[in-house]
CSV table of C-alpha atoms in Angstrom, one decimal:
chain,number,residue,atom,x,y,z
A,1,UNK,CA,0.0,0.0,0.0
A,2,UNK,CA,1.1,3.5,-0.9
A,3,UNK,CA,2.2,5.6,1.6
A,4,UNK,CA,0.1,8.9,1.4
A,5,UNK,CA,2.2,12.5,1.3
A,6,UNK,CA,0.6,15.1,3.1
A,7,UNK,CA,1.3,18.5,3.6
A,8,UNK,CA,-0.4,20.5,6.1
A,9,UNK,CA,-0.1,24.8,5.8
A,10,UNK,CA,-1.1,26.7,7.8
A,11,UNK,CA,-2.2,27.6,12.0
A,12,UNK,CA,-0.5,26.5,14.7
A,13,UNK,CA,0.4,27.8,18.4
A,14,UNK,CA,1.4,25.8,21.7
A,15,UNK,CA,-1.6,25.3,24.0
A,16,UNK,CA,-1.2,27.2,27.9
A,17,UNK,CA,-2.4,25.5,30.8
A,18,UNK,CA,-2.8,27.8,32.9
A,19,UNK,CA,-3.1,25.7,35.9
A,20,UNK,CA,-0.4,23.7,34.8
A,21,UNK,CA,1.9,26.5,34.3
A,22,UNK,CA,2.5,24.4,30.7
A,23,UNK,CA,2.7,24.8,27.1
A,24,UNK,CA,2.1,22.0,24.5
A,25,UNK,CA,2.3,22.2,21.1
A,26,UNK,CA,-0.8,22.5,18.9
A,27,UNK,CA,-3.4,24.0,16.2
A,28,UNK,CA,-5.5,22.2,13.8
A,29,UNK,CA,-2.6,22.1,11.0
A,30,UNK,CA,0.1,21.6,13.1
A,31,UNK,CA,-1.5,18.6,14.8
A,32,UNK,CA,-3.1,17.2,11.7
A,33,UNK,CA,0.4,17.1,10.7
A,34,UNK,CA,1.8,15.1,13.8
A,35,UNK,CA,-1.2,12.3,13.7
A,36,UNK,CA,-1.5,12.0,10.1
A,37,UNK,CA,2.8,11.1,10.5
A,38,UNK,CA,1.2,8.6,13.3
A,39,UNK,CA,-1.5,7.1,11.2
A,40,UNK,CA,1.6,6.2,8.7
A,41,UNK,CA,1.6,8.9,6.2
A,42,UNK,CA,4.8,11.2,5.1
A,43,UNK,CA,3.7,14.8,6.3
A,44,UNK,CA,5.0,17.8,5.6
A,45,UNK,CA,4.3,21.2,7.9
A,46,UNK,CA,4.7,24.4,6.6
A,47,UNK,CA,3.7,27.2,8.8
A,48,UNK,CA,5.6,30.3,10.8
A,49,UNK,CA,7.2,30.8,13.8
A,50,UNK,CA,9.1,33.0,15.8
A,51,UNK,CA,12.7,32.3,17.3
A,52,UNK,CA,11.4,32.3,20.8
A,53,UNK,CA,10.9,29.5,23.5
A,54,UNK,CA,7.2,28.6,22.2
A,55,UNK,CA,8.8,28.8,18.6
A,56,UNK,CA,11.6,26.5,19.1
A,57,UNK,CA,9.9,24.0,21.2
A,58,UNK,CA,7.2,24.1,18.1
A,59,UNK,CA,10.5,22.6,15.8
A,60,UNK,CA,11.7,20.6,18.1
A,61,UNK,CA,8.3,18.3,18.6
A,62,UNK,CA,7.8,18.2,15.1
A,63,UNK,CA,11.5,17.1,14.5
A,64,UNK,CA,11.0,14.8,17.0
A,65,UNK,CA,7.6,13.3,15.6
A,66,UNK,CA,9.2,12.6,12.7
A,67,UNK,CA,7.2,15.8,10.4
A,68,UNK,CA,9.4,17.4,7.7
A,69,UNK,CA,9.7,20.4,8.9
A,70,UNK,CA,11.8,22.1,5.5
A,71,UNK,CA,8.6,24.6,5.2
A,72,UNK,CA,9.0,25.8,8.6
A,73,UNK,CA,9.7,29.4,8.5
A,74,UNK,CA,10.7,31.5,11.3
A,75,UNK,CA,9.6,35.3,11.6
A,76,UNK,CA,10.6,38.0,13.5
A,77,UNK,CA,7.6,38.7,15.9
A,78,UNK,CA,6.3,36.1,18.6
A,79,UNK,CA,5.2,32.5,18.0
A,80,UNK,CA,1.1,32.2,18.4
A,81,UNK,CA,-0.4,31.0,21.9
A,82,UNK,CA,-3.4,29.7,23.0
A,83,UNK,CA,-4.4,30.1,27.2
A,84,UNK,CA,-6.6,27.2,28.1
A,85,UNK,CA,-8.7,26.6,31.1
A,86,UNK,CA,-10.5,23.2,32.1
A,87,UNK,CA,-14.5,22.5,32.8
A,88,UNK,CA,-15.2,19.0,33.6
A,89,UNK,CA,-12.4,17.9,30.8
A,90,UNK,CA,-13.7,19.8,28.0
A,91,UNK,CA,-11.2,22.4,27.3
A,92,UNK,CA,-12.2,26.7,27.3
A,93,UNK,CA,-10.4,29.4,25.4
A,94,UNK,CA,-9.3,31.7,27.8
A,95,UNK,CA,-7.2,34.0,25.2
A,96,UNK,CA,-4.6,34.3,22.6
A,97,UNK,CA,-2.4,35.6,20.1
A,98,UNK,CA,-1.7,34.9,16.4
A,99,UNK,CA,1.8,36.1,16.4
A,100,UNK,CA,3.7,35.5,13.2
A,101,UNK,CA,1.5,32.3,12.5
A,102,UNK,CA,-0.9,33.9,9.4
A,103,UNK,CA,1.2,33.7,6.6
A,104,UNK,CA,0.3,32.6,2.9
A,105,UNK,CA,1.6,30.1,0.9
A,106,UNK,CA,5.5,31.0,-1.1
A,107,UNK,CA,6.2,29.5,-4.4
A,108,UNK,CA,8.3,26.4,-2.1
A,109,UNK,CA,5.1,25.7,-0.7
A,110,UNK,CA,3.4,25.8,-4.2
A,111,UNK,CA,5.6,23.5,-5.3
A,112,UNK,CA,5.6,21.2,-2.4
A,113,UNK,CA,1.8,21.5,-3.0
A,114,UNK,CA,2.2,19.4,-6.5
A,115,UNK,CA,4.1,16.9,-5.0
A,116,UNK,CA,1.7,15.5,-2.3
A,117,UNK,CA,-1.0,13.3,-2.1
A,118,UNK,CA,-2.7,16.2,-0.5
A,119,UNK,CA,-2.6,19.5,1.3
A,120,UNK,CA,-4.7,20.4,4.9
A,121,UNK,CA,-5.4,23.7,6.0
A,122,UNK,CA,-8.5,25.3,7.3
A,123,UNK,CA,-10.8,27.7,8.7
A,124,UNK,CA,-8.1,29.2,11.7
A,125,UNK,CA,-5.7,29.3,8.8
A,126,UNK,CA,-7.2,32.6,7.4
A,127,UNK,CA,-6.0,31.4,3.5
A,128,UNK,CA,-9.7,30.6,2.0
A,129,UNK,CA,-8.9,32.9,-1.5
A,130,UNK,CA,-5.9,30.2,-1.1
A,131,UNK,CA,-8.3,27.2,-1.6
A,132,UNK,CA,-8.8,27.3,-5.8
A,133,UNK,CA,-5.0,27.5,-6.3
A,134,UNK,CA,-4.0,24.2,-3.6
A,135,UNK,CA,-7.0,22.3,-5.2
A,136,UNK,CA,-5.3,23.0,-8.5
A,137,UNK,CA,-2.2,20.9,-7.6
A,138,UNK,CA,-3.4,18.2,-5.1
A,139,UNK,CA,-6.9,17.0,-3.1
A,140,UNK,CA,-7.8,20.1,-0.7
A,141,UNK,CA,-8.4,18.9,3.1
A,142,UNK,CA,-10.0,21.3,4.7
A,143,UNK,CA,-11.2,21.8,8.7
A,144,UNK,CA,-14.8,24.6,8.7
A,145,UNK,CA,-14.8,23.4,12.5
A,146,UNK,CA,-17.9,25.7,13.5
A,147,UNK,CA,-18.4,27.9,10.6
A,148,UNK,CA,-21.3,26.6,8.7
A,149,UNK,CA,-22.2,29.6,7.1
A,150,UNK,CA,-23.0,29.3,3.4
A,151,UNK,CA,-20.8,32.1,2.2
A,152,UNK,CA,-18.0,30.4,3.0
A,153,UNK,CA,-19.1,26.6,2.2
A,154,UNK,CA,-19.5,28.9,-1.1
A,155,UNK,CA,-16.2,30.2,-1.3
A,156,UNK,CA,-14.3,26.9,-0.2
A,157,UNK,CA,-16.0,23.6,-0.6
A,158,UNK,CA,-16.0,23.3,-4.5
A,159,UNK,CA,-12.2,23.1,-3.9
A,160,UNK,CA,-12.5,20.6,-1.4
A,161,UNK,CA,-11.3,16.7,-1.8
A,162,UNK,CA,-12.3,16.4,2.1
A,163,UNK,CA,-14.6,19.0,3.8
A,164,UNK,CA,-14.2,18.6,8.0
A,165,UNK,CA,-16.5,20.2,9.8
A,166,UNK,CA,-17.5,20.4,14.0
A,167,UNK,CA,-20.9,19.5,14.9
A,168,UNK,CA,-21.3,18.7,18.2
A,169,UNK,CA,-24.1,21.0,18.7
A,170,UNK,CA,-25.8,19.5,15.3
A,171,UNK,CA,-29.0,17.1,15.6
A,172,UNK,CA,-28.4,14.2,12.8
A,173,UNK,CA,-30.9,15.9,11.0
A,174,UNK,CA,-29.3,19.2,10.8
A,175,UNK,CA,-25.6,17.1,10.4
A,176,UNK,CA,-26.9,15.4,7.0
A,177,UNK,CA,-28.2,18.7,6.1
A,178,UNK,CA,-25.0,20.3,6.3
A,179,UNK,CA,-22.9,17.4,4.8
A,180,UNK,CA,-25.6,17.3,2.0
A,181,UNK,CA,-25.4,21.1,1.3
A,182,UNK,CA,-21.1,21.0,1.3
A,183,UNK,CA,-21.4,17.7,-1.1
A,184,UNK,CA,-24.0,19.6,-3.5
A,185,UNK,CA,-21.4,22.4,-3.7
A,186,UNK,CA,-18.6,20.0,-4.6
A,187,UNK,CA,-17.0,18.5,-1.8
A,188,UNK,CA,-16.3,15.4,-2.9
A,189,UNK,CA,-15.8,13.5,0.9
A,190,UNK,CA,-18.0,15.3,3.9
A,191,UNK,CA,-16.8,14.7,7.7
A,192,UNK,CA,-18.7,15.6,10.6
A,193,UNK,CA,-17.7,14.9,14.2
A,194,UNK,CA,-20.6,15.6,16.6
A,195,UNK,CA,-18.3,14.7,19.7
A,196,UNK,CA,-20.3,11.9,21.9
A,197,UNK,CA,-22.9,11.5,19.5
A,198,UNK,CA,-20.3,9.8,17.1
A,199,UNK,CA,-19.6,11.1,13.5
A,200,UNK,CA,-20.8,11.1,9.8
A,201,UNK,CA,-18.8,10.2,6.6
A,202,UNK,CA,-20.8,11.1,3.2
A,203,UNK,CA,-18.5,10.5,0.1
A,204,UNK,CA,-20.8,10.8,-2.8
A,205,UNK,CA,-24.3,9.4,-2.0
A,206,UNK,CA,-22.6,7.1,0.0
A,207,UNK,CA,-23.2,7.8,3.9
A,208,UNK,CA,-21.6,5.8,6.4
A,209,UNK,CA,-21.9,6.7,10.7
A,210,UNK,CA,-20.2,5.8,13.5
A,211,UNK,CA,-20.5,5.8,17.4
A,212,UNK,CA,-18.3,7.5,20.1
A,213,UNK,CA,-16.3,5.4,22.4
A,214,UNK,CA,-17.5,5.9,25.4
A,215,UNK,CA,-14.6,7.2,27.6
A,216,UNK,CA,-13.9,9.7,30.3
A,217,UNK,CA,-11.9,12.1,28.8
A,218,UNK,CA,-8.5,14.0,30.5
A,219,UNK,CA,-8.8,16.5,27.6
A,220,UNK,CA,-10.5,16.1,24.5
A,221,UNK,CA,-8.2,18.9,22.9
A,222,UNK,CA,-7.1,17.7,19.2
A,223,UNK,CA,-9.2,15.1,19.3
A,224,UNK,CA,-11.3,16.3,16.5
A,225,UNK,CA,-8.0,17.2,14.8
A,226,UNK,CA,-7.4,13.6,15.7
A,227,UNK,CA,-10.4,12.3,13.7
A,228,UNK,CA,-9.6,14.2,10.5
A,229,UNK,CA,-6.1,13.4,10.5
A,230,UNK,CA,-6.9,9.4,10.5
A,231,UNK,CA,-9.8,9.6,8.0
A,232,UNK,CA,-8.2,11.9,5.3
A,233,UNK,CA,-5.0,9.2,5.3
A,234,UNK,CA,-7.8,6.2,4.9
A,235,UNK,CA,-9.2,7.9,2.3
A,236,UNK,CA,-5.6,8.6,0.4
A,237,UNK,CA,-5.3,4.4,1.1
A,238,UNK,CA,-8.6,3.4,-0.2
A,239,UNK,CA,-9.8,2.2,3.0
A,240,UNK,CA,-13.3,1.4,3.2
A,241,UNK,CA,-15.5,4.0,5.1
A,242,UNK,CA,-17.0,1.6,8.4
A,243,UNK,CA,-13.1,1.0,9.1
A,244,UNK,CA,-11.7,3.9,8.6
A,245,UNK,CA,-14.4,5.7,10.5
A,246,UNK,CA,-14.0,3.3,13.4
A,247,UNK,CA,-10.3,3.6,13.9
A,248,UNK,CA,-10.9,7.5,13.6
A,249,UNK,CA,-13.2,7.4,17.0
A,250,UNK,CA,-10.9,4.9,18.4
A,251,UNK,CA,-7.3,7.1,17.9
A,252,UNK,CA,-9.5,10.5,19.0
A,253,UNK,CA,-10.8,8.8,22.3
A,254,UNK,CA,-7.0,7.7,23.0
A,255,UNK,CA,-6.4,11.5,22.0
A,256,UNK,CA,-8.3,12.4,25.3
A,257,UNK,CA,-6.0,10.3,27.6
A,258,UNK,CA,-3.8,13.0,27.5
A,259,UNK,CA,-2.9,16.5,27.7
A,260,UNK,CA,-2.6,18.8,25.0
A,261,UNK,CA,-3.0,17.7,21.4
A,262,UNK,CA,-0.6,15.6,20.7
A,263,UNK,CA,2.2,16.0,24.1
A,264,UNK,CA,5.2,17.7,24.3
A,265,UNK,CA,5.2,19.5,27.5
A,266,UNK,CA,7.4,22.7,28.4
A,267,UNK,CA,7.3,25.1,30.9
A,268,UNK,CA,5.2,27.7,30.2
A,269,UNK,CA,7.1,31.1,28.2
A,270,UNK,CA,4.9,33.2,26.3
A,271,UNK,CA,4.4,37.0,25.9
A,272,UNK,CA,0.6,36.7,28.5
A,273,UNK,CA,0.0,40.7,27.9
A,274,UNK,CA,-0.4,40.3,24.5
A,275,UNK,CA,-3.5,37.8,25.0
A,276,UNK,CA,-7.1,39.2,23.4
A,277,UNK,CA,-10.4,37.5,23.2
A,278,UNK,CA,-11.3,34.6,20.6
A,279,UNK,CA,-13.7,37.0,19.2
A,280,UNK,CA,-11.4,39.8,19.0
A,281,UNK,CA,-9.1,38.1,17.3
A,282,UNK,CA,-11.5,37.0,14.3
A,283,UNK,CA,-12.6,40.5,14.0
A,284,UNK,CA,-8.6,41.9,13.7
A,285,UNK,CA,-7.1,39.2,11.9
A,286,UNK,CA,-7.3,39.7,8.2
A,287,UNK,CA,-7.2,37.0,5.4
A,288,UNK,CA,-3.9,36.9,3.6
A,289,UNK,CA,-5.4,37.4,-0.1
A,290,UNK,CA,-4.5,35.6,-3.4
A,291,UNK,CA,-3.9,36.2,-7.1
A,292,UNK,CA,-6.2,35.6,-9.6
A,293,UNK,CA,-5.3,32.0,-10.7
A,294,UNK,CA,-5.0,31.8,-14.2
């Protein structure tokens, strides 16, 4: 069997606990990187960084997980954090800040882009105009997470060789709507994890479900990231849909045994007073634009 080359562009920051007084590595391309590398593909991460202690603890899991980490840049600026807090295992933004971590795609990464099996970003990634031009060299994985609004399932989902998208809050009903209306649109594989309530597969007219394991979690961050990771390397091996979807609830519920996404504890060094609100952060952060693809 083929093993699948992935490359993964795009957000990433290390996690702080505050309570822990530690930092772990994560965001949704950064850690679809690292599992996709455990589920047995060859990933790639491009991204930025800054030479700081979040920045170079960033390299060094990723060296040490075995992800190529040639399209790593490092920027002058600080490296993106995340503060987390803890309710009853489920984890709660309690701030952050982007840093140097919104870049765009350099003509490297374009050409890295034609090389691979195919590319992940998504929604935190802030490179939608992006989407027409990756889709134009390999299959476009993409994570919507919680933004189900039809402008941008407009804008991104014809592109999209895998659409991932967070639907916890979703009844079935409204999760086969959703998956229906991103598959009309073009998306040729639909994902959606609805957390305990398992998860949905729809890959043409075919549909395929799956149950949560039942677990107490530790943390349930990256677990969706988790989910993706091991579904979009079954469907770059062919794998049928029931199995793939089963080991992808099985790897996310070990996911939870842990903290942070994928590990890599260090003592907690980031810049604290530059830490704004989720909200305020989408409203200030701009999307890094595109040419015209021709």
């Amino acid at each position: 069997m083929p093993i699948p080359r992935i490359l993964s562009f795009g957000d990433n920051v290390v996690d702080c606990y505050e309570d822990q007084k530690l930092m772990y590595p994560g965001g949704n391309c950064l850690n679809l990187a690292v599992f996709a590398h455990r589920f047995g593909a060859e990933t790639f991460y491009g991204g930025a960084v800054a030479d700081d202690p979040a920045g170079r603890h960033i390299r060094r899991a990723l060296l040490a997980e075995g992800v190529d980490v040639s399209r790593l840049r490092s920027l002058p600026g600080n490296t993106a954090f995340c503060v987390i807090g803890s309710q009853g295992g489920d984890r709660v933004f309690l701030g952050a800040d982007l840093g140097v971590s919104i870049v765009g795609p350099e003509a490297e990464d374009l050409a890295l882009m034609s090389k691979v099996d195919a590319v992940h970003t998504g929604r935190s990634s802030h490179i939608d105009d992006w989407a027409p031009h990756i889709a134009a060299r390999s299959r476009l994985s993409y994570d919507f997470a919680t933004a189900h609004e039809i402008v941008r399932l407009m804008r991104v989902a014809p592109h999209c060789h895998l659409a991932s998208f967070s639907g916890g809050e979703l009844s079935r009903e409204q999760a086969l709507g959703l998956a229906h209306r991103a598959a009309g649109l073009g998306a040729r594989h639909v994902l959606i994890t609805r957390g305990a309530k398992g998860a949905l597969l729809l890959s043409g007219s075919e549909l395929t479900e799956t149950r949560a394991e039942i677990i107490t979690p530790l943390d349930t961050l990256g677990a969706g990231d988790t989910f993706i990771a091991r579904v979009l390397t079954g469907l770059l091996r062919d794998e049928r849909p029931a199995d793939l979807l089963a080991a992808a609830a099985s790897e996310a519920a070990q996911t939870c045994s842990w903290h942070g996404g994928f590990g890599h504890a260090a003592p907690m060094e980031v810049e604290l007073h530059l830490s704004k609100s989720v909200a305020e952060i989408y409203r200030l952060t701009k999307a890094i634009p595109a040419p015209a693809l021709t």
